[in-house]
Each structure stands twice: as structure tokens, then as C-alpha cells.
Tab-separated table of C-alpha atoms and ligand atoms in Angstrom:
chain	number	residue	atom	x	y	z
A	111	MET	CA	120.062	129.810	103.675
A	112	GLN	CA	123.592	129.954	102.388
A	113	ALA	CA	126.858	129.630	104.323
A	114	VAL	CA	130.488	130.253	103.470
A	115	ILE	CA	132.820	128.117	105.566
A	116	LEU	CA	136.350	129.460	105.871
A	117	SER	CA	138.644	126.473	105.639
A	118	GLY	CA	141.754	127.851	104.046
A	119	GLY	CA	143.975	128.329	107.079
A	120	GLN	CA	147.166	126.323	107.353
A	121	GLY	CA	146.352	124.845	110.750
A	122	THR	CA	149.896	125.518	111.915
A	123	ARG	CA	149.132	124.979	115.580
A	124	LEU	CA	147.735	121.502	114.870
A	125	ARG	CA	150.905	120.275	113.177
A	126	PRO	CA	151.924	117.561	112.543
A	127	LEU	CA	148.281	116.437	112.122
A	128	THR	CA	147.828	119.131	109.491
A	129	SER	CA	151.131	118.527	107.657
A	130	THR	CA	149.549	115.900	105.413
A	131	MET	CA	145.900	116.954	105.363
A	132	PRO	CA	143.981	120.221	105.637
A	133	LYS	CA	142.757	121.059	109.135
A	134	PRO	CA	139.034	120.705	108.330
A	135	SER	CA	139.526	117.130	107.121
A	136	VAL	CA	141.455	116.000	110.202
A	137	PRO	CA	139.233	113.317	111.711
A	138	LEU	CA	137.610	114.128	115.033
A	139	VAL	CA	136.113	110.959	116.512
A	140	ASN	CA	136.255	109.273	113.124
A	141	ARG	CA	134.518	112.009	111.134
A	142	PRO	CA	136.176	114.984	109.401
A	143	MET	CA	136.204	117.960	111.764
A	144	ILE	CA	134.333	120.112	109.295
A	145	SER	CA	131.535	117.534	108.992
A	146	TYR	CA	130.319	118.461	112.480
A	147	MET	CA	129.845	122.007	111.245
A	148	VAL	CA	128.076	120.893	108.073
A	149	ASP	CA	125.797	118.636	110.176
A	150	TRP	CA	125.017	121.528	112.539
A	151	LEU	CA	124.184	123.919	109.687
A	152	HIS	CA	122.125	121.259	107.931
A	153	GLY	CA	120.105	120.896	111.146
A	154	TYR	CA	119.186	124.590	110.825
A	155	GLY	CA	118.128	124.288	107.209
A	156	VAL	CA	121.330	125.406	105.465
A	157	ARG	CA	121.446	123.543	102.155
A	158	ASP	CA	123.930	125.651	100.200
A	159	ILE	CA	127.530	125.702	101.402
A	160	VAL	CA	130.483	127.450	99.811
A	161	MET	CA	133.679	125.930	101.145
A	162	SER	CA	136.497	128.446	100.925
A	163	VAL	CA	139.671	126.418	100.651
A	164	GLY	CA	143.328	126.774	99.873
A	165	PHE	CA	145.988	124.478	101.204
A	166	LEU	CA	145.618	120.728	100.283
A	167	ALA	CA	142.072	121.318	99.012
A	168	ASP	CA	141.670	117.999	97.197
A	169	GLY	CA	142.052	116.095	100.451
A	170	LEU	CA	139.194	118.070	101.968
A	171	ARG	CA	136.901	117.406	99.039
A	172	ALA	CA	137.621	113.669	99.220
A	173	ALA	CA	137.075	113.556	102.993
A	174	LEU	CA	133.716	115.327	102.696
A	175	ASP	CA	132.579	113.096	99.834
A	176	ASP	CA	133.401	110.104	102.035
A	177	ALA	CA	131.606	111.531	105.048
A	178	GLY	CA	128.372	111.759	103.027
A	179	HIS	CA	126.306	114.937	103.353
A	180	ASP	CA	123.092	114.126	101.520
A	181	GLY	CA	120.776	117.058	100.971
A	182	VAL	CA	123.511	119.718	101.174
A	183	GLU	CA	125.166	121.195	98.105
A	184	ILE	CA	128.836	121.917	98.787
A	185	ARG	CA	130.781	124.057	96.319
A	186	TYR	CA	134.505	124.647	96.617
A	187	VAL	CA	136.179	127.967	95.948
A	188	GLU	CA	139.956	127.730	95.891
A	189	GLU	CA	142.594	130.369	96.470
A	190	HIS	CA	146.022	130.105	94.943
A	191	GLU	CA	147.450	131.975	97.860
A	192	PRO	CA	145.741	132.735	101.160
A	193	LEU	CA	143.610	135.883	100.848
A	194	GLY	CA	142.736	136.189	104.535
A	195	THR	CA	139.269	135.661	106.000
A	196	ALA	CA	137.613	138.625	104.232
A	197	GLY	CA	139.640	138.321	101.022
A	198	ALA	CA	138.534	134.695	100.759
A	199	VAL	CA	134.841	135.601	100.997
A	200	LYS	CA	135.324	138.423	98.483
A	201	HIS	CA	136.908	135.839	96.174
A	202	ALA	CA	133.681	133.766	96.427
A	203	GLN	CA	131.405	136.796	95.905
A	204	GLN	CA	129.951	135.675	92.551
A	205	PHE	CA	128.314	132.687	94.288
A	206	LEU	CA	126.823	134.623	97.180
A	207	ASP	CA	123.260	135.654	97.958
A	208	GLU	CA	122.163	139.049	99.263
A	209	ARG	CA	122.612	137.797	102.841
A	210	PHE	CA	124.585	134.758	103.979
A	211	LEU	CA	126.443	133.174	106.874
A	212	VAL	CA	130.223	133.150	107.236
A	213	LEU	CA	131.753	130.594	109.583
A	214	ASN	CA	135.228	129.891	110.829
A	215	GLY	CA	135.644	126.256	109.859
A	216	ASP	CA	137.713	125.228	112.879
A	217	VAL	CA	134.978	125.635	115.457
A	218	LEU	CA	132.839	122.943	117.068
A	219	THR	CA	129.517	124.386	118.155
A	220	ALA	CA	125.809	123.775	118.420
A	221	PHE	CA	124.237	127.170	119.176
A	222	ASP	CA	120.959	128.378	117.684
A	223	ILE	CA	122.070	129.993	114.432
A	224	ALA	CA	118.452	130.504	113.321
A	225	ALA	CA	118.048	132.901	116.264
A	226	GLU	CA	121.121	134.827	115.085
A	227	ILE	CA	119.650	135.171	111.587
A	228	ASP	CA	116.301	136.302	113.058
A	229	GLN	CA	118.027	138.969	115.125
A	230	HIS	CA	119.996	140.136	112.086
A	231	ASP	CA	116.801	140.597	110.092
A	232	ARG	CA	115.026	142.326	112.979
A	233	THR	CA	117.765	144.902	113.578
A	234	GLY	CA	118.536	145.577	109.929
A	235	ALA	CA	122.264	145.184	110.643
A	236	ARG	CA	124.811	144.817	107.843
A	237	ALA	CA	126.797	142.397	109.997
A	238	THR	CA	125.808	140.324	113.035
A	239	LEU	CA	128.506	138.482	114.969
A	240	ALA	CA	127.844	135.620	117.383
A	241	LEU	CA	129.672	136.102	120.683
A	242	VAL	CA	130.588	133.599	123.370
A	243	PRO	CA	132.124	134.079	126.829
A	244	VAL	CA	135.634	132.703	127.438
A	245	ASP	CA	137.955	132.966	130.431
A	246	ASP	CA	140.966	134.202	128.472
A	247	PRO	CA	140.146	136.199	125.329
A	248	THR	CA	143.751	137.009	124.396
A	249	ALA	CA	143.843	134.256	121.732
A	250	TYR	CA	140.577	135.453	120.151
A	251	GLY	CA	138.754	138.518	118.910
A	252	LEU	CA	137.476	140.520	121.881
A	253	VAL	CA	134.172	142.280	121.198
A	254	LEU	CA	132.745	145.219	123.154
A	255	THR	CA	129.114	146.280	122.806
A	256	ASP	CA	126.687	148.974	123.950
A	257	GLU	CA	123.376	148.304	125.733
A	258	GLN	CA	121.602	147.828	122.406
A	259	SER	CA	123.997	144.986	121.478
A	260	ARG	CA	125.738	147.148	118.884
A	261	ILE	CA	129.460	146.542	118.551
A	262	THR	CA	131.539	149.473	119.727
A	263	ASP	CA	134.968	147.865	119.543
A	264	PHE	CA	136.611	144.818	117.988
A	265	LEU	CA	140.094	143.952	119.256
A	266	GLU	CA	141.721	140.947	117.621
A	267	LYS	CA	144.096	139.085	120.007
A	268	PRO	CA	143.882	141.810	122.680
A	269	ALA	CA	146.554	142.473	125.277
A	270	ALA	CA	145.601	141.192	128.741
A	271	ALA	CA	145.446	144.803	129.968
A	272	ASP	CA	142.607	145.583	127.525
A	273	VAL	CA	140.352	142.766	128.729
A	274	PRO	CA	137.249	143.871	130.689
A	275	ASP	CA	135.262	141.795	133.214
A	276	ASN	CA	133.056	139.073	131.724
A	277	PRO	CA	134.633	139.273	128.278
A	278	ARG	CA	132.898	137.944	125.196
A	279	ILE	CA	134.687	136.973	122.040
A	280	ASN	CA	133.947	136.582	118.366
A	281	ALA	CA	132.683	133.011	117.913
A	282	GLY	CA	133.492	133.084	114.181
A	283	ALA	CA	129.863	132.905	113.000
A	284	TYR	CA	128.592	135.956	111.115
A	285	VAL	CA	125.457	136.943	109.242
A	286	LEU	CA	126.500	139.410	106.537
A	287	GLN	CA	124.827	141.535	103.898
A	288	ARG	CA	126.703	141.090	100.648
A	289	ASP	CA	127.425	144.811	100.355
A	290	VAL	CA	129.845	144.513	103.292
A	291	LEU	CA	132.171	143.003	100.694
A	292	ASP	CA	132.319	146.416	98.964
A	293	MET	CA	134.805	147.367	101.679
A	294	ILE	CA	137.280	144.779	100.385
A	295	GLU	CA	139.492	145.125	97.328
A	296	PRO	CA	139.407	142.044	95.096
A	297	GLY	CA	142.481	139.815	95.046
A	298	VAL	CA	144.056	141.491	98.063
A	299	ASN	CA	144.718	139.821	101.408
A	300	ALA	CA	142.248	141.190	103.961
A	301	SER	CA	140.720	139.971	107.191
A	302	PHE	CA	137.311	140.593	108.724
A	303	GLU	CA	138.964	140.852	112.106
A	304	HIS	CA	141.409	143.644	111.202
A	305	ASP	CA	140.135	145.269	108.026
A	306	VAL	CA	136.337	145.074	108.171
A	307	PHE	CA	134.682	144.725	111.600
A	308	PRO	CA	136.667	147.471	113.378
A	309	HIS	CA	135.723	149.865	110.542
A	310	LEU	CA	131.969	149.260	110.324
A	311	PRO	CA	129.917	152.023	111.981
A	312	THR	CA	128.475	150.931	115.357
A	313	GLU	CA	124.882	151.248	114.097
A	314	GLU	CA	125.541	148.658	111.349
A	315	ILE	CA	127.268	145.868	113.306
A	316	TYR	CA	125.481	143.911	116.027
A	317	ALA	CA	126.359	141.210	118.521
A	318	PHE	CA	124.298	138.082	119.063
A	319	ASP	CA	124.744	136.222	122.368
A	320	ALA	CA	125.246	132.577	121.439
A	321	GLU	CA	124.358	130.053	124.130
A	322	GLY	CA	125.541	126.485	124.339
A	323	TYR	CA	128.586	124.525	123.348
A	324	TRP	CA	131.416	126.331	121.509
A	325	LEU	CA	135.084	125.383	121.063
A	326	ASP	CA	137.859	126.546	118.700
A	327	LEU	CA	139.673	123.408	117.563
A	328	GLY	CA	142.951	125.092	116.745
A	329	THR	CA	145.360	123.227	119.056
A	330	PRO	CA	145.992	119.582	120.021
A	331	GLU	CA	144.802	120.311	123.577
A	332	ARG	CA	141.478	121.617	122.321
A	333	TYR	CA	141.210	118.741	119.848
A	334	MET	CA	141.451	116.387	122.834
A	335	ASP	CA	138.905	118.489	124.773
A	336	ALA	CA	136.545	118.220	121.802
A	337	THR	CA	137.058	114.454	121.637
A	338	ARG	CA	136.165	114.099	125.304
A	339	ASP	CA	133.163	116.420	125.007
A	340	LEU	CA	131.786	114.469	122.053
A	341	LEU	CA	132.213	111.199	123.953
A	342	ASP	CA	130.524	112.786	126.982
A	343	ARG	CA	127.695	113.880	124.641
A	344	LYS	CA	128.060	117.504	125.700
A	345	LEU	CA	126.763	118.398	122.268
A	346	ASP	CA	124.510	116.677	119.841
A	347	SER	CA	126.322	114.717	117.126
A	348	TRP	CA	126.134	111.489	115.139
A	349	LEU	CA	127.788	109.842	118.151
A	350	ALA	CA	125.120	110.652	120.699
A	351	GLU	CA	122.850	107.813	119.625
A	352	ARG	CA	125.703	105.342	119.114
A	353	LEU	CA	127.011	105.866	122.651
A	354	MET	CA	123.595	105.668	124.262
A	355	ALA	CA	123.747	102.116	125.613
A	356	GLY	CA	126.613	101.982	128.091
A	357	GLY	CA	128.908	104.536	126.444
A	358	LEU	CA	130.572	102.143	124.026
A	359	ALA	CA	130.424	102.603	120.266
A	360	ILE	CA	132.127	99.455	119.004
A	361	GLU	CA	131.519	98.411	115.417
A	362	PRO	CA	130.175	94.919	114.894
A	363	GLY	CA	132.892	92.423	114.030
A	364	VAL	CA	135.490	93.841	116.410
A	365	ASP	CA	136.475	91.079	118.834
A	366	THR	CA	136.883	92.564	122.313
A	367	ALA	CA	136.811	89.299	124.247
A	368	GLY	CA	140.367	89.308	125.573
A	369	CYS	CA	140.471	93.022	126.540
A	370	GLN	CA	139.309	95.354	129.208
A	371	ILE	CA	137.325	98.237	127.702
A	372	GLU	CA	136.123	101.198	129.742
A	373	PRO	CA	133.436	103.599	128.505
A	374	PRO	CA	133.109	106.017	126.864
A	375	THR	CA	135.088	104.555	123.983
A	376	VAL	CA	134.726	104.441	120.220
A	377	ILE	CA	136.174	101.578	118.171
A	378	ALA	CA	135.675	101.586	114.392
A	379	GLU	CA	135.394	98.629	112.063
A	380	GLY	CA	138.371	96.493	111.149
A	381	CYS	CA	140.205	97.031	114.450
A	382	GLU	CA	142.027	94.096	116.020
A	383	LEU	CA	142.698	94.098	119.730
A	384	GLY	CA	145.335	91.837	121.333
A	385	ASP	CA	144.619	89.860	124.496
A	386	GLY	CA	145.292	91.509	127.816
A	387	SER	CA	145.088	95.044	126.446
A	388	ARG	CA	143.281	97.766	128.342
A	389	ILE	CA	141.361	100.401	126.401
A	390	ALA	CA	140.575	103.070	128.966
A	391	ALA	CA	137.916	105.788	128.768
A	392	TYR	CA	138.046	108.468	126.033
A	393	THR	CA	140.047	106.298	123.681
A	394	VAL	CA	139.096	106.446	120.004
A	395	LEU	CA	140.308	103.831	117.533
A	396	SER	CA	139.680	104.638	113.901
A	397	HIS	CA	139.265	102.144	111.063
A	398	GLY	CA	141.700	99.258	110.824
A	399	CYS	CA	143.920	99.800	113.859
A	400	HIS	CA	145.898	96.814	115.113
A	401	ILE	CA	146.654	96.742	118.819
A	402	GLY	CA	149.114	94.156	120.161
A	403	GLU	CA	148.816	92.208	123.402
A	404	ASN	CA	149.009	93.804	126.845
A	405	CYS	CA	148.827	97.354	125.544
A	406	GLU	CA	147.547	100.194	127.697
A	407	LEU	CA	145.605	102.928	125.873
A	408	ASP	CA	144.305	105.738	128.013
A	409	ARG	CA	142.640	108.771	126.373
A	410	ALA	CA	144.425	107.784	123.174
A	411	VAL	CA	143.210	108.898	119.758
A	412	LEU	CA	144.398	106.629	116.955
A	413	GLN	CA	143.540	107.672	113.429
A	414	ARG	CA	143.042	105.187	110.602
A	415	GLY	CA	145.365	102.170	110.251
A	416	CYS	CA	147.735	102.545	113.212
A	417	THR	CA	149.711	99.485	114.307
A	418	LEU	CA	150.891	98.957	117.878
A	419	GLY	CA	153.202	96.135	118.953
A	420	ASP	CA	152.832	94.262	122.246
A	421	GLY	CA	153.057	96.138	125.530
A	422	VAL	CA	152.730	99.639	124.031
A	423	ARG	CA	151.471	102.401	126.311
A	424	VAL	CA	149.781	105.527	124.940
A	425	THR	CA	148.434	108.154	127.333
A	426	ASN	CA	146.423	111.217	126.295
A	427	ALA	CA	148.048	111.432	122.853
A	428	ILE	CA	147.042	111.682	119.199
A	429	LEU	CA	148.415	109.305	116.561
A	430	GLY	CA	147.937	110.332	112.924
A	431	PRO	CA	147.020	107.814	110.214
A	432	GLY	CA	149.242	104.763	109.735
A	433	VAL	CA	151.524	105.397	112.716
A	434	GLN	CA	153.532	102.324	113.714
A	435	ILE	CA	154.670	101.843	117.286
A	436	GLY	CA	157.094	99.062	118.144
A	437	ALA	CA	156.704	96.669	121.084
A	438	GLY	CA	157.261	98.108	124.527
A	439	ALA	CA	157.294	101.752	123.387
A	440	THR	CA	155.617	104.480	125.424
A	441	VAL	CA	153.911	107.637	124.147
A	442	CYS	CA	153.467	110.113	126.970
A	443	THR	CA	150.742	112.652	127.609
A	444	GLY	CA	150.152	115.554	125.230
A	445	SER	CA	152.152	114.059	122.348
A	446	VAL	CA	151.132	114.263	118.706
A	447	ILE	CA	152.564	111.771	116.201
A	448	GLY	CA	152.323	112.678	112.496
A	449	GLU	CA	151.012	110.457	109.702
A	450	GLY	CA	153.106	107.370	108.937
A	451	ALA	CA	155.704	108.011	111.645
A	452	VAL	CA	157.492	105.020	113.102
A	453	ILE	CA	158.296	104.736	116.809
A	454	GLU	CA	160.888	102.046	117.297
A	455	PRO	CA	160.454	99.263	119.878
A	456	GLY	CA	161.175	100.361	123.416
A	457	ALA	CA	161.292	104.086	122.571
A	458	THR	CA	159.795	106.672	124.907
A	459	ILE	CA	158.125	109.731	123.409
A	460	GLY	CA	158.227	112.316	126.181
A	461	ALA	CA	155.284	114.399	127.334
A	462	GLY	CA	154.167	117.085	124.889
A	463	SER	CA	156.353	115.827	122.001
A	464	ARG	CA	155.670	116.307	118.303
A	465	VAL	CA	156.907	113.614	115.903
A	466	GLU	CA	156.835	114.772	112.274
A	467	ALA	CA	154.871	112.871	109.622
A	468	GLY	CA	156.977	110.042	108.184
A	469	ALA	CA	159.749	110.450	110.775
A	470	THR	CA	161.339	107.633	112.727
A	471	ALA	CA	161.842	107.953	116.481
A	472	ALA	CA	164.604	105.660	117.699
A	473	ALA	CA	164.743	103.952	121.083
B	161	GDD	N1	139.917	130.518	102.770
B	161	GDD	C1	140.679	131.025	103.730
B	161	GDD	N2	141.731	131.829	103.392
B	161	GDD	N3	140.403	130.698	105.021
B	161	GDD	C2	141.203	131.218	105.985
B	161	GDD	C3	142.304	132.052	105.689
B	161	GDD	C4	142.564	132.369	104.316
B	161	GDD	O1	143.508	133.090	103.961
B	161	GDD	N4	142.896	132.379	106.864
B	161	GDD	C5	142.187	131.775	107.836
B	161	GDD	N5	141.179	131.066	107.311
B	161	GDD	C6	140.174	130.256	108.039
B	161	GDD	C7	140.807	129.226	108.967
B	161	GDD	O2	140.918	127.977	108.306
B	161	GDD	C8	139.819	129.158	110.116
B	161	GDD	O3	138.789	128.216	109.865
B	161	GDD	C9	139.199	130.542	110.145
B	161	GDD	O4	139.473	131.138	108.864
B	161	GDD	C10	139.779	131.434	111.256
B	161	GDD	O5	141.187	131.485	111.122
B	161	GDD	P1	142.151	131.075	112.334
B	161	GDD	O6	143.540	131.188	111.820
B	161	GDD	O7	141.737	129.786	112.945
B	161	GDD	O8	141.923	132.287	113.322
B	161	GDD	P2	141.954	132.303	114.914
B	161	GDD	O9	141.417	131.064	115.503
B	161	GDD	O10	143.308	132.723	115.336
B	161	GDD	O11	140.945	133.526	115.234
B	161	GDD	C11	139.671	133.597	114.617
B	161	GDD	O12	138.752	132.730	115.259
B	161	GDD	C12	138.432	133.061	116.629
B	161	GDD	C13	137.364	132.089	117.102
B	161	GDD	O13	137.792	130.803	116.951
B	161	GDD	C14	139.184	135.068	114.663
B	161	GDD	O14	138.027	135.132	113.862
B	161	GDD	C15	138.875	135.483	116.097
B	161	GDD	O15	138.309	136.795	116.099
B	161	GDD	C16	137.891	134.506	116.732
B	161	GDD	O16	137.654	134.845	118.095
B	162	MG	MG1	140.919	129.190	114.815
């Protein structure tokens, strides 16, 4: 089975994490976000992946090479300018089989995609869309169906007034017949959500009810939700086994003797932890982070190579790679600090702040 993964969005809502790397390569619990999707597809026998990329594509390729995906062939199809979700797949048409999967690359999920493909083949649909229930569909594609699971309406980012009871949304996982691409003009920006799905006749487009974990990773809040869910093993991942004994995944060689560490926590190799520091639950330290003495990290996500002075407090925040935080500084809940930013000693980064990559925040 073949899959096209759409990874060419700019990831605007995840800035500043996405200012210096493409969204799919942003690490989520120490593995590129997109690797969770590749692992999931691999588990269902997908061996041929076309990665549709645009913005900062080289970084994505390097991150995936590093992550190691043996047994899966990944090809990259680049756009010089964003062509939209459907335009991007049209652009990759020469590589595509008669029937293939299309996936939004910013989703973390584990549903049974083999069952979706089976249903697609059984119904003879030209397009089958996985649907999931959500409380508020206004940030998604709302999908309405008839009793035979055929799609009668597709409303992208609907107004609250148009939302029915028990709404289901487009999960961003499609099975398509290649001839659906005949509806799209080559080289022109087009989206499945606006230009294709609403125009397919009801008898050709079906819904598949996906069951199990599903999350769109588009915002820092949802990135933190995903981090917690992975640490809670709400879905199967490379971490599940590592966290099995006591909820701690600490690489050998990391000296934790002088600290208080509360599970579930992940600490990668090359981290140094100062005496008297407390690493509270749902904290993730990526490779080579240096934590000073008497620090307090609570639900903190530190990407590769961050350095914290003594007495630093970080609560429910994300630090991009190589962030430096001076002694006694505080990073409050909901903040996101971009790659290589410097927080000066004693500074306070208020709740919900964004510090740009490479910026300096003074005390
Ligand atoms: N190659 C390429 N080119 N990829 C793109 C482009 C493009 O021009 N534009 C977007 N993408 C990719 C994004 O990187 C992302 O992985 C996926 O397509 C969806 O785009 P988003 O920008 O994240 O859309 P959204 O989250 O607002 O809405 C979409 O996803 C929801 C589920 O998460 C829609 O498909 C909704 O209908 C859906 O409910
Ligand atoms: Mg999205």
C-alpha cells in the first residue's frame, strides 16, 4: 500500500517552534512528529511513502534519516510554492498507484487504517474519508453523511450555527482512486477540503468511522496534550515499552542521584542534572540538556541541547533546541521559546508568551 503524507504546511500556529524547522520534523517526545505517523502506517503494511513537502524540506529529510525507518521507502516531492492539499497530491501524481492513502501529516493517531481500506474496496467509492468525533468542529472539516455512510456535505471550518449534534470531522486520512485527481488542474493551488470533496457526488464519497486515538498537532496546547498522552501510553508508540517499568525512560549514563524525579518522565542521553533539582511528571528532556542546581521543571519539554542555570523554574512550557536560560529565571505556563533564544538571569517569561528563535529576553 502506498501513502502520500501532506507535510508542506507552514505550521504557523506552532511558531516559534516551526520558524527554524518544518512542522513534521519538530520533535515530539524526542522523535520527529511525522515519525509517529510513519511508524503507524508501517504497522499496517505501508512500505511506500511519498512525502509532499515545501517549506524547509531539507530539514525534514535529515530528521527522518536520523529517526531511522527501515523497511519503508520514503520519496520526497517538493513544491516551489504551496499548492494546497489537493494541488500537492496532483503534483506527485506521476508516482502514484491506482489507489493510495492521503494523510495530513500533522495528526497523531492509531486507528485501524486497514479497515478503512477494506471498506473503500467494498463500497467501490472513489474517495473514503476517516471521520472522528470532536467536541468543537469549528477548527476542522465538518462532515455530514446519510445512513449508508455516504458523504452528503463537507463544510471546512464551519460556523458554530451549522454544527449538528454529535458532530464528526475529517480526520485527514483518505483512501483515494487516482482518477479523483482529474478534478484538479496541474500547477494550480487547490485543496481537497474546498475544491474536491464538496464537489464529489454523494454516491462516490464515503465516510469511515475511525475509532481510537486521534489528535491534530497544530498548536502548542495540542503538542503538550500529545506529549502527555504519549507518556500516559494512551496510544502505542516506541515509548510504550521504554516507560513500562515505573514510568521513567531515562537513558543509561544520566546521573539522577541528586535529583527528585517523578514519573512519567523521559530523559535522553547526554543530559546533566544539577543537585537539588526536581523533574516533575510529564517532563521531557531531549539529548544533551544541562540543568543547573535547584531547578524546578514541571511538565516542561526541552528540545535538544538546552542549558538552564541554577534555580530556573519552567512550568508547562516548550523550549526549542539550544535555548539558554539564566540562573533564577522563570518560564510560566503555556510559553513557547524558539530555537537558540536566550532568557537572561532572573527574567520572568509570563504565561502564554512566545519568544522568537534567536531572541534575547532581558530581566
Ligand atoms: N504539500 C503541501 N502543500 N502540504 C500542505 C499544504 C500545501 O500547500 N497545505 C497544507 N498542507 C499540509 C499540512 O502540512 C498539514 O499536514 C495538512 O496538509 C493539513 O493542513 P493544515 O493547515 O494543518 O489544515 P487544518 O489542520 O487547518 O485542517 C485540515 O486538517 C483537519 C484535521 O486535522 C483539514 O483537512 C480539515 O478538514 C481536517 O479536519
Ligand atoms: Mg492541521
